[in-house]
């Protein structure tokens, strides 16, 4: 959703062709952020415009694996981030990521 100078992405999970992919947290983070990238691009934004994310994990022991995939997706860009442990996520996902992107300077 675009509101003024902001693009706000609801939580993304690792869905491909309507189904959750097989694989671990790292694979799920990679696909969730790829899906998010597509949403951002549809609104004239990109991952480099993201200023804040919230990462929901069903197991905080997966934080390091999530972080490795997250850094690979964002590169040198480091949006602020919160990571929260939750009891469950939609469709059995291990991770879900939401984001706010600022596009006002474009």
Tab-separated table of N, CA, C and O in Angstrom:
chain	number	residue	atom	x	y	z
A	1	UNK	N	0.846	-1.164	0.000
A	1	UNK	CA	0.000	0.000	0.000
A	1	UNK	C	0.895	1.232	0.000
A	1	UNK	O	1.845	1.311	0.776
A	2	UNK	N	0.580	2.179	-0.867
A	2	UNK	CA	1.340	3.426	-0.889
A	2	UNK	C	0.504	4.506	-0.222
A	2	UNK	O	-0.660	4.714	-0.555
A	3	UNK	N	1.127	5.184	0.738
A	3	UNK	CA	0.480	6.272	1.462
A	3	UNK	C	1.452	7.444	1.482
A	3	UNK	O	2.481	7.388	2.165
A	4	UNK	N	1.163	8.469	0.700
A	4	UNK	CA	2.073	9.610	0.627
A	4	UNK	C	3.437	9.178	0.151
A	4	UNK	O	3.574	8.573	-0.913
A	5	UNK	N	4.447	9.472	0.949
A	5	UNK	CA	5.838	9.141	0.620
A	5	UNK	C	6.259	7.758	1.101
A	5	UNK	O	7.439	7.425	1.060
A	6	UNK	N	5.318	6.956	1.555
A	6	UNK	CA	5.628	5.648	2.145
A	6	UNK	C	4.985	4.513	1.367
A	6	UNK	O	3.863	4.621	0.893
A	7	UNK	N	5.714	3.409	1.270
A	7	UNK	CA	5.164	2.147	0.788
A	7	UNK	C	5.244	1.184	1.962
A	7	UNK	O	6.326	0.978	2.529
A	8	UNK	N	4.102	0.635	2.336
A	8	UNK	CA	4.034	-0.259	3.490
A	8	UNK	C	3.672	-1.648	2.992
A	8	UNK	O	2.634	-1.834	2.354
A	9	UNK	N	4.547	-2.599	3.245
A	9	UNK	CA	4.327	-3.984	2.809
A	9	UNK	C	3.881	-4.835	3.979
A	9	UNK	O	4.560	-4.894	5.010
A	10	UNK	N	2.760	-5.495	3.792
A	10	UNK	CA	2.311	-6.443	4.804
A	10	UNK	C	3.289	-7.606	4.868
A	10	UNK	O	4.150	-7.766	3.997
A	11	UNK	N	3.158	-8.406	5.889
A	11	UNK	CA	4.086	-9.509	6.096
A	11	UNK	C	4.147	-10.451	4.908
A	11	UNK	O	3.120	-10.873	4.376
A	12	UNK	N	5.359	-10.761	4.493
A	12	UNK	CA	5.592	-11.674	3.383
A	12	UNK	C	6.197	-12.972	3.899
A	12	UNK	O	7.088	-12.966	4.752
A	13	UNK	N	5.660	-14.067	3.391
A	13	UNK	CA	6.217	-15.385	3.688
A	13	UNK	C	6.723	-15.983	2.382
A	13	UNK	O	6.575	-15.398	1.311
A	14	UNK	N	7.305	-17.148	2.470
A	14	UNK	CA	7.974	-17.768	1.320
A	14	UNK	C	6.985	-18.550	0.453
A	14	UNK	O	7.071	-19.768	0.328
A	15	UNK	N	6.058	-17.827	-0.166
A	15	UNK	CA	5.107	-18.465	-1.072
A	15	UNK	C	5.614	-18.397	-2.501
A	15	UNK	O	6.088	-17.356	-2.959
A	16	UNK	N	5.502	-19.519	-3.185
A	16	UNK	CA	5.824	-19.586	-4.616
A	16	UNK	C	4.698	-20.364	-5.278
A	16	UNK	O	4.390	-21.490	-4.835
A	17	UNK	N	4.080	-19.750	-6.263
A	17	UNK	CA	2.938	-20.368	-6.947
A	17	UNK	C	1.845	-20.766	-5.956
A	17	UNK	O	1.220	-21.819	-6.087
A	18	UNK	N	1.666	-19.945	-4.926
A	18	UNK	CA	0.588	-20.145	-3.967
A	18	UNK	C	0.855	-21.129	-2.855
A	18	UNK	O	-0.014	-21.385	-2.019
A	19	UNK	N	2.056	-21.703	-2.816
A	19	UNK	CA	2.389	-22.688	-1.780
A	19	UNK	C	3.683	-22.313	-1.075
A	19	UNK	O	4.596	-21.755	-1.690
A	20	UNK	N	3.759	-22.667	0.203
A	20	UNK	CA	4.984	-22.464	0.975
A	20	UNK	C	6.072	-23.368	0.427
A	20	UNK	O	5.832	-24.557	0.183
A	21	UNK	N	7.260	-22.808	0.211
A	21	UNK	CA	8.369	-23.616	-0.302
A	21	UNK	C	8.896	-24.552	0.775
A	21	UNK	O	8.751	-24.309	1.976
A	22	UNK	N	9.519	-25.629	0.335
A	22	UNK	CA	10.270	-26.490	1.241
A	22	UNK	C	11.593	-25.787	1.500
A	22	UNK	O	12.069	-25.007	0.691
A	23	UNK	N	12.202	-26.077	2.620
A	23	UNK	CA	13.503	-25.482	2.910
A	23	UNK	C	13.511	-24.860	4.284
A	23	UNK	O	12.472	-24.738	4.946
A	24	UNK	N	14.672	-24.451	4.688
A	24	UNK	CA	14.853	-23.877	6.006
A	24	UNK	C	14.568	-22.390	6.043
A	24	UNK	O	14.110	-21.780	5.068
A	25	UNK	N	14.872	-21.803	7.170
A	25	UNK	CA	14.611	-20.388	7.401
A	25	UNK	C	15.346	-19.521	6.382
A	25	UNK	O	14.784	-18.556	5.859
A	26	UNK	N	16.581	-19.847	6.078
A	26	UNK	CA	17.339	-19.048	5.117
A	26	UNK	C	16.660	-18.998	3.761
A	26	UNK	O	16.530	-17.929	3.159
A	27	UNK	N	16.207	-20.153	3.277
A	27	UNK	CA	15.495	-20.196	1.998
A	27	UNK	C	14.192	-19.411	2.076
A	27	UNK	O	13.813	-18.717	1.130
A	28	UNK	N	13.505	-19.510	3.204
A	28	UNK	CA	12.245	-18.791	3.358
A	28	UNK	C	12.468	-17.278	3.408
A	28	UNK	O	11.706	-16.514	2.819
A	29	UNK	N	13.516	-16.837	4.079
A	29	UNK	CA	13.831	-15.399	4.118
A	29	UNK	C	14.139	-14.903	2.708
A	29	UNK	O	13.640	-13.855	2.279
A	30	UNK	N	14.948	-15.645	1.978
A	30	UNK	CA	15.328	-15.240	0.627
A	30	UNK	C	14.103	-15.058	-0.254
A	30	UNK	O	13.968	-14.040	-0.952
A	31	UNK	N	13.174	-16.016	-0.228
A	31	UNK	CA	11.991	-15.911	-1.072
A	31	UNK	C	11.027	-14.842	-0.558
A	31	UNK	O	10.450	-14.090	-1.352
A	32	UNK	N	10.857	-14.744	0.759
A	32	UNK	CA	9.971	-13.709	1.306
A	32	UNK	C	10.457	-12.320	0.893
A	32	UNK	O	9.651	-11.463	0.506
A	33	UNK	N	11.756	-12.089	0.947
A	33	UNK	CA	12.286	-10.784	0.545
A	33	UNK	C	12.239	-10.590	-0.968
A	33	UNK	O	12.055	-9.469	-1.445
A	34	UNK	N	12.352	-11.654	-1.727
A	34	UNK	CA	12.176	-11.549	-3.175
A	34	UNK	C	10.731	-11.167	-3.497
A	34	UNK	O	10.478	-10.310	-4.346
A	35	UNK	N	9.787	-11.795	-2.800
A	35	UNK	CA	8.377	-11.442	-2.978
A	35	UNK	C	8.141	-9.985	-2.588
A	35	UNK	O	7.422	-9.256	-3.270
A	36	UNK	N	8.759	-9.566	-1.491
A	36	UNK	CA	8.622	-8.183	-1.045
A	36	UNK	C	9.202	-7.226	-2.090
A	36	UNK	O	8.611	-6.178	-2.373
A	37	UNK	N	10.325	-7.587	-2.657
A	37	UNK	CA	10.943	-6.758	-3.678
A	37	UNK	C	9.982	-6.528	-4.839
A	37	UNK	O	9.855	-5.418	-5.358
A	38	UNK	N	9.284	-7.568	-5.251
A	38	UNK	CA	8.300	-7.438	-6.318
A	38	UNK	C	7.167	-6.500	-5.950
A	38	UNK	O	6.724	-5.691	-6.771
A	39	UNK	N	6.692	-6.591	-4.706
A	39	UNK	CA	5.639	-5.676	-4.247
A	39	UNK	C	6.135	-4.241	-4.254
A	39	UNK	O	5.428	-3.335	-4.695
A	40	UNK	N	7.333	-4.043	-3.743
A	40	UNK	CA	7.901	-2.698	-3.708
A	40	UNK	C	8.034	-2.132	-5.117
A	40	UNK	O	7.667	-0.982	-5.370
A	41	UNK	N	8.559	-2.940	-6.031
A	41	UNK	CA	8.747	-2.478	-7.407
A	41	UNK	C	7.417	-2.087	-8.047
A	41	UNK	O	7.358	-1.133	-8.825
A	42	UNK	N	6.339	-2.781	-7.695
A	42	UNK	CA	5.026	-2.438	-8.262
A	42	UNK	C	4.541	-1.068	-7.790
A	42	UNK	O	3.634	-0.491	-8.386
A	43	UNK	N	5.169	-0.543	-6.741
A	43	UNK	CA	4.821	0.766	-6.199
A	43	UNK	C	5.925	1.796	-6.416
A	43	UNK	O	5.940	2.849	-5.789
A	44	UNK	N	6.878	1.470	-7.282
A	44	UNK	CA	7.961	2.405	-7.589
A	44	UNK	C	9.047	2.476	-6.534
A	44	UNK	O	9.750	3.479	-6.420
A	45	UNK	N	9.214	1.411	-5.764
A	45	UNK	CA	10.215	1.373	-4.695
A	45	UNK	C	11.081	0.122	-4.862
A	45	UNK	O	10.858	-0.684	-5.758
A	46	UNK	N	12.070	-0.010	-3.993
A	46	UNK	CA	12.932	-1.188	-4.005
A	46	UNK	C	13.388	-1.490	-2.577
A	46	UNK	O	13.116	-0.719	-1.657
A	47	UNK	N	14.096	-2.589	-2.422
A	47	UNK	CA	14.617	-2.932	-1.086
A	47	UNK	C	15.527	-1.833	-0.550
A	47	UNK	O	15.599	-1.628	0.664
A	48	UNK	N	16.198	-1.104	-1.427
A	48	UNK	CA	17.085	-0.029	-0.953
A	48	UNK	C	16.311	1.140	-0.349
A	48	UNK	O	16.903	1.982	0.325
A	49	UNK	N	15.004	1.202	-0.565
A	49	UNK	CA	14.163	2.244	0.030
A	49	UNK	C	13.605	1.837	1.390
A	49	UNK	O	13.006	2.654	2.088
A	50	UNK	N	13.762	0.585	1.763
A	50	UNK	CA	13.218	0.093	3.030
A	50	UNK	C	13.973	0.729	4.190
A	50	UNK	O	15.204	0.725	4.223
A	51	UNK	N	13.227	1.285	5.132
A	51	UNK	CA	13.839	1.907	6.304
A	51	UNK	C	13.551	1.139	7.587
A	51	UNK	O	14.270	1.303	8.570
A	52	UNK	N	12.518	0.276	7.577
A	52	UNK	CA	12.160	-0.464	8.789
A	52	UNK	C	11.543	-1.794	8.409
A	52	UNK	O	10.700	-1.871	7.525
A	53	UNK	N	12.001	-2.861	9.057
A	53	UNK	CA	11.376	-4.170	8.899
A	53	UNK	C	11.049	-4.749	10.269
A	53	UNK	O	11.666	-4.394	11.278
A	54	UNK	N	10.093	-5.639	10.249
A	54	UNK	CA	9.812	-6.476	11.408
A	54	UNK	C	9.869	-7.909	10.922
A	54	UNK	O	9.222	-8.260	9.933
A	55	UNK	N	10.662	-8.719	11.598
A	55	UNK	CA	10.830	-10.122	11.253
A	55	UNK	C	10.181	-10.942	12.352
A	55	UNK	O	10.502	-10.785	13.535
A	56	UNK	N	9.263	-11.798	11.952
A	56	UNK	CA	8.585	-12.696	12.890
A	56	UNK	C	9.153	-14.092	12.685
A	56	UNK	O	9.167	-14.600	11.563
A	57	UNK	N	9.639	-14.695	13.754
A	57	UNK	CA	10.226	-16.038	13.716
A	57	UNK	C	9.475	-16.951	14.670
A	57	UNK	O	9.132	-16.535	15.780
A	58	UNK	N	9.274	-18.196	14.259
A	58	UNK	CA	8.645	-19.117	15.199
A	58	UNK	C	9.663	-19.733	16.158
A	58	UNK	O	9.282	-20.309	17.170
A	59	UNK	N	10.948	-19.553	15.870
A	59	UNK	CA	11.993	-20.085	16.746
A	59	UNK	C	13.199	-19.135	16.724
A	59	UNK	O	13.869	-19.007	15.699
A	60	UNK	N	13.481	-18.497	17.834
A	60	UNK	CA	14.604	-17.553	17.894
A	60	UNK	C	15.953	-18.240	17.700
A	60	UNK	O	16.942	-17.581	17.408
A	61	UNK	N	15.992	-19.562	17.820
A	61	UNK	CA	17.231	-20.271	17.512
A	61	UNK	C	17.584	-20.164	16.033
A	61	UNK	O	18.720	-20.452	15.641
A	62	UNK	N	16.623	-19.753	15.206
A	62	UNK	CA	16.856	-19.571	13.772
A	62	UNK	C	17.350	-18.167	13.432
A	62	UNK	O	17.521	-17.837	12.255
A	63	UNK	N	17.590	-17.334	14.433
A	63	UNK	CA	17.956	-15.938	14.187
A	63	UNK	C	19.219	-15.808	13.329
A	63	UNK	O	19.256	-15.026	12.384
A	64	UNK	N	20.250	-16.568	13.630
A	64	UNK	CA	21.511	-16.447	12.879
A	64	UNK	C	21.307	-16.810	11.409
A	64	UNK	O	21.808	-16.111	10.514
A	65	UNK	N	20.574	-17.876	11.139
A	65	UNK	CA	20.311	-18.277	9.753
A	65	UNK	C	19.470	-17.217	9.043
A	65	UNK	O	19.733	-16.878	7.882
A	66	UNK	N	18.464	-16.683	9.745
A	66	UNK	CA	17.657	-15.605	9.184
A	66	UNK	C	18.536	-14.413	8.868
A	66	UNK	O	18.459	-13.821	7.793
A	67	UNK	N	19.410	-14.037	9.787
A	67	UNK	CA	20.245	-12.857	9.637
A	67	UNK	C	21.185	-12.975	8.440
A	67	UNK	O	21.395	-12.014	7.707
A	68	UNK	N	21.744	-14.152	8.226
A	68	UNK	CA	22.631	-14.372	7.085
A	68	UNK	C	21.895	-14.137	5.767
A	68	UNK	O	22.388	-13.431	4.880
A	69	UNK	N	20.696	-14.695	5.633
A	69	UNK	CA	19.912	-14.519	4.402
A	69	UNK	C	19.422	-13.083	4.267
A	69	UNK	O	19.388	-12.529	3.162
A	70	UNK	N	19.074	-12.463	5.370
A	70	UNK	CA	18.595	-11.074	5.379
A	70	UNK	C	19.695	-10.132	4.888
A	70	UNK	O	19.465	-9.287	4.022
A	71	UNK	N	20.903	-10.305	5.406
A	71	UNK	CA	22.041	-9.472	4.993
A	71	UNK	C	22.356	-9.699	3.520
A	71	UNK	O	22.643	-8.751	2.784
A	72	UNK	N	22.262	-10.938	3.062
A	72	UNK	CA	22.520	-11.227	1.647
A	72	UNK	C	21.521	-10.490	0.753
A	72	UNK	O	21.890	-9.987	-0.311
A	73	UNK	N	20.279	-10.402	1.178
A	73	UNK	CA	19.249	-9.736	0.372
A	73	UNK	C	19.415	-8.223	0.378
A	73	UNK	O	19.240	-7.572	-0.655
A	74	UNK	N	19.749	-7.647	1.529
A	74	UNK	CA	19.835	-6.192	1.639
A	74	UNK	C	21.216	-5.642	1.311
A	74	UNK	O	21.369	-4.439	1.102
A	75	UNK	N	22.234	-6.479	1.272
A	75	UNK	CA	23.582	-5.997	0.969
A	75	UNK	C	24.061	-5.008	2.019
A	75	UNK	O	23.861	-5.220	3.218
A	76	UNK	N	24.657	-3.911	1.570
A	76	UNK	CA	25.184	-2.913	2.496
A	76	UNK	C	24.101	-2.031	3.103
A	76	UNK	O	24.355	-1.285	4.049
A	77	UNK	N	22.911	-2.084	2.540
A	77	UNK	CA	21.778	-1.310	3.072
A	77	UNK	C	21.307	-1.983	4.363
A	77	UNK	O	21.092	-3.185	4.390
A	78	UNK	N	21.161	-1.225	5.419
A	78	UNK	CA	20.775	-1.787	6.720
A	78	UNK	C	19.560	-1.066	7.295
A	78	UNK	O	19.692	-0.151	8.105
A	79	UNK	N	18.347	-1.471	6.887
A	79	UNK	CA	17.170	-0.863	7.511
A	79	UNK	C	17.111	-1.238	8.991
A	79	UNK	O	17.662	-2.274	9.398
A	80	UNK	N	16.449	-0.399	9.782
A	80	UNK	CA	16.250	-0.779	11.176
A	80	UNK	C	15.365	-2.014	11.199
A	80	UNK	O	14.565	-2.239	10.299
A	81	UNK	N	15.538	-2.824	12.244
A	81	UNK	CA	14.836	-4.099	12.273
A	81	UNK	C	14.492	-4.490	13.697
A	81	UNK	O	15.263	-4.276	14.620
A	82	UNK	N	13.322	-5.090	13.813
A	82	UNK	CA	12.930	-5.769	15.040
A	82	UNK	C	12.725	-7.233	14.686
A	82	UNK	O	12.269	-7.547	13.588
A	83	UNK	N	13.064	-8.120	15.596
A	83	UNK	CA	12.800	-9.549	15.416
A	83	UNK	C	11.977	-10.016	16.602
A	83	UNK	O	12.338	-9.767	17.757
A	84	UNK	N	10.888	-10.675	16.304
A	84	UNK	CA	9.927	-11.061	17.334
A	84	UNK	C	9.635	-12.545	17.201
A	84	UNK	O	9.391	-13.046	16.095
A	85	UNK	N	9.640	-13.250	18.324
A	85	UNK	CA	9.263	-14.662	18.336
A	85	UNK	C	7.747	-14.761	18.462
A	85	UNK	O	7.135	-14.048	19.265
A	86	UNK	N	7.165	-15.628	17.644
A	86	UNK	CA	5.717	-15.840	17.653
A	86	UNK	C	5.438	-17.337	17.746
A	86	UNK	O	6.296	-18.160	17.440
A	87	UNK	N	4.222	-17.670	18.134
A	87	UNK	CA	3.855	-19.081	18.294
A	87	UNK	C	3.641	-19.778	16.952
A	87	UNK	O	3.948	-20.962	16.809
A	88	UNK	N	3.112	-19.055	15.977
A	88	UNK	CA	2.837	-19.653	14.666
A	88	UNK	C	2.704	-18.541	13.638
A	88	UNK	O	2.462	-17.390	13.975
A	89	UNK	N	2.856	-18.921	12.365
A	89	UNK	CA	2.720	-17.989	11.248
A	89	UNK	C	1.811	-18.603	10.194
A	89	UNK	O	1.618	-19.822	10.161
A	90	UNK	N	1.275	-17.783	9.296
A	90	UNK	CA	0.387	-18.299	8.259
A	90	UNK	C	1.042	-19.397	7.419
A	90	UNK	O	2.253	-19.372	7.184
A	91	UNK	N	0.252	-20.321	6.966
A	91	UNK	CA	0.601	-21.441	6.084
A	91	UNK	C	1.779	-22.278	6.585
A	91	UNK	O	2.436	-22.946	5.794
A	92	UNK	N	2.063	-22.221	7.875
A	92	UNK	CA	3.153	-23.009	8.436
A	92	UNK	C	4.534	-22.431	8.207
A	92	UNK	O	5.539	-23.116	8.385
A	93	UNK	N	4.607	-21.149	7.807
A	93	UNK	CA	5.899	-20.512	7.560
A	93	UNK	C	6.735	-20.452	8.835
A	93	UNK	O	6.195	-20.392	9.944
A	94	UNK	N	8.044	-20.449	8.661
A	94	UNK	CA	8.968	-20.301	9.783
A	94	UNK	C	9.334	-18.849	10.023
A	94	UNK	O	9.818	-18.494	11.080
A	95	UNK	N	9.118	-17.999	8.999
A	95	UNK	CA	9.483	-16.592	9.088
A	95	UNK	C	8.507	-15.766	8.249
A	95	UNK	O	8.015	-16.229	7.224
A	96	UNK	N	8.236	-14.558	8.730
A	96	UNK	CA	7.426	-13.585	7.994
A	96	UNK	C	8.090	-12.226	8.181
A	96	UNK	O	8.581	-11.923	9.266
A	97	UNK	N	8.103	-11.421	7.114
A	97	UNK	CA	8.788	-10.128	7.169
A	97	UNK	C	7.873	-9.045	6.616
A	97	UNK	O	7.336	-9.194	5.520
A	98	UNK	N	7.708	-7.973	7.393
A	98	UNK	CA	6.974	-6.801	6.904
A	98	UNK	C	7.948	-5.629	6.805
A	98	UNK	O	8.999	-5.656	7.431
A	99	UNK	N	7.569	-4.608	6.015
A	99	UNK	CA	8.514	-3.516	5.783
A	99	UNK	C	7.808	-2.204	5.504
A	99	UNK	O	6.692	-2.170	5.002
A	100	UNK	N	8.527	-1.132	5.833
A	100	UNK	CA	8.158	0.245	5.475
A	100	UNK	C	9.271	0.795	4.605
A	100	UNK	O	10.448	0.718	4.973
A	101	UNK	N	8.899	1.346	3.455
A	101	UNK	CA	9.872	1.958	2.544
A	101	UNK	C	9.510	3.422	2.342
A	101	UNK	O	8.338	3.773	2.184
A	102	UNK	N	10.528	4.276	2.317
A	102	UNK	CA	10.336	5.711	2.102
A	102	UNK	C	10.734	6.054	0.670
A	102	UNK	O	11.851	5.757	0.246
A	103	UNK	N	9.807	6.651	-0.070
A	103	UNK	CA	10.072	6.977	-1.470
A	103	UNK	C	9.954	8.478	-1.744
A	103	UNK	O	9.897	8.895	-2.898
A	104	UNK	N	9.964	9.287	-0.698
A	104	UNK	CA	9.760	10.712	-0.844
A	104	UNK	C	10.885	11.470	-1.519
A	104	UNK	O	10.664	12.533	-2.067
A	105	UNK	N	12.094	10.946	-1.500
A	105	UNK	CA	13.232	11.651	-2.081
A	105	UNK	C	13.455	11.319	-3.549
A	105	UNK	O	14.440	11.747	-4.133
A	106	UNK	N	12.577	10.565	-4.155
A	106	UNK	CA	12.769	10.140	-5.558
A	106	UNK	C	12.265	11.187	-6.506
A	106	UNK	O	11.386	11.922	-6.278
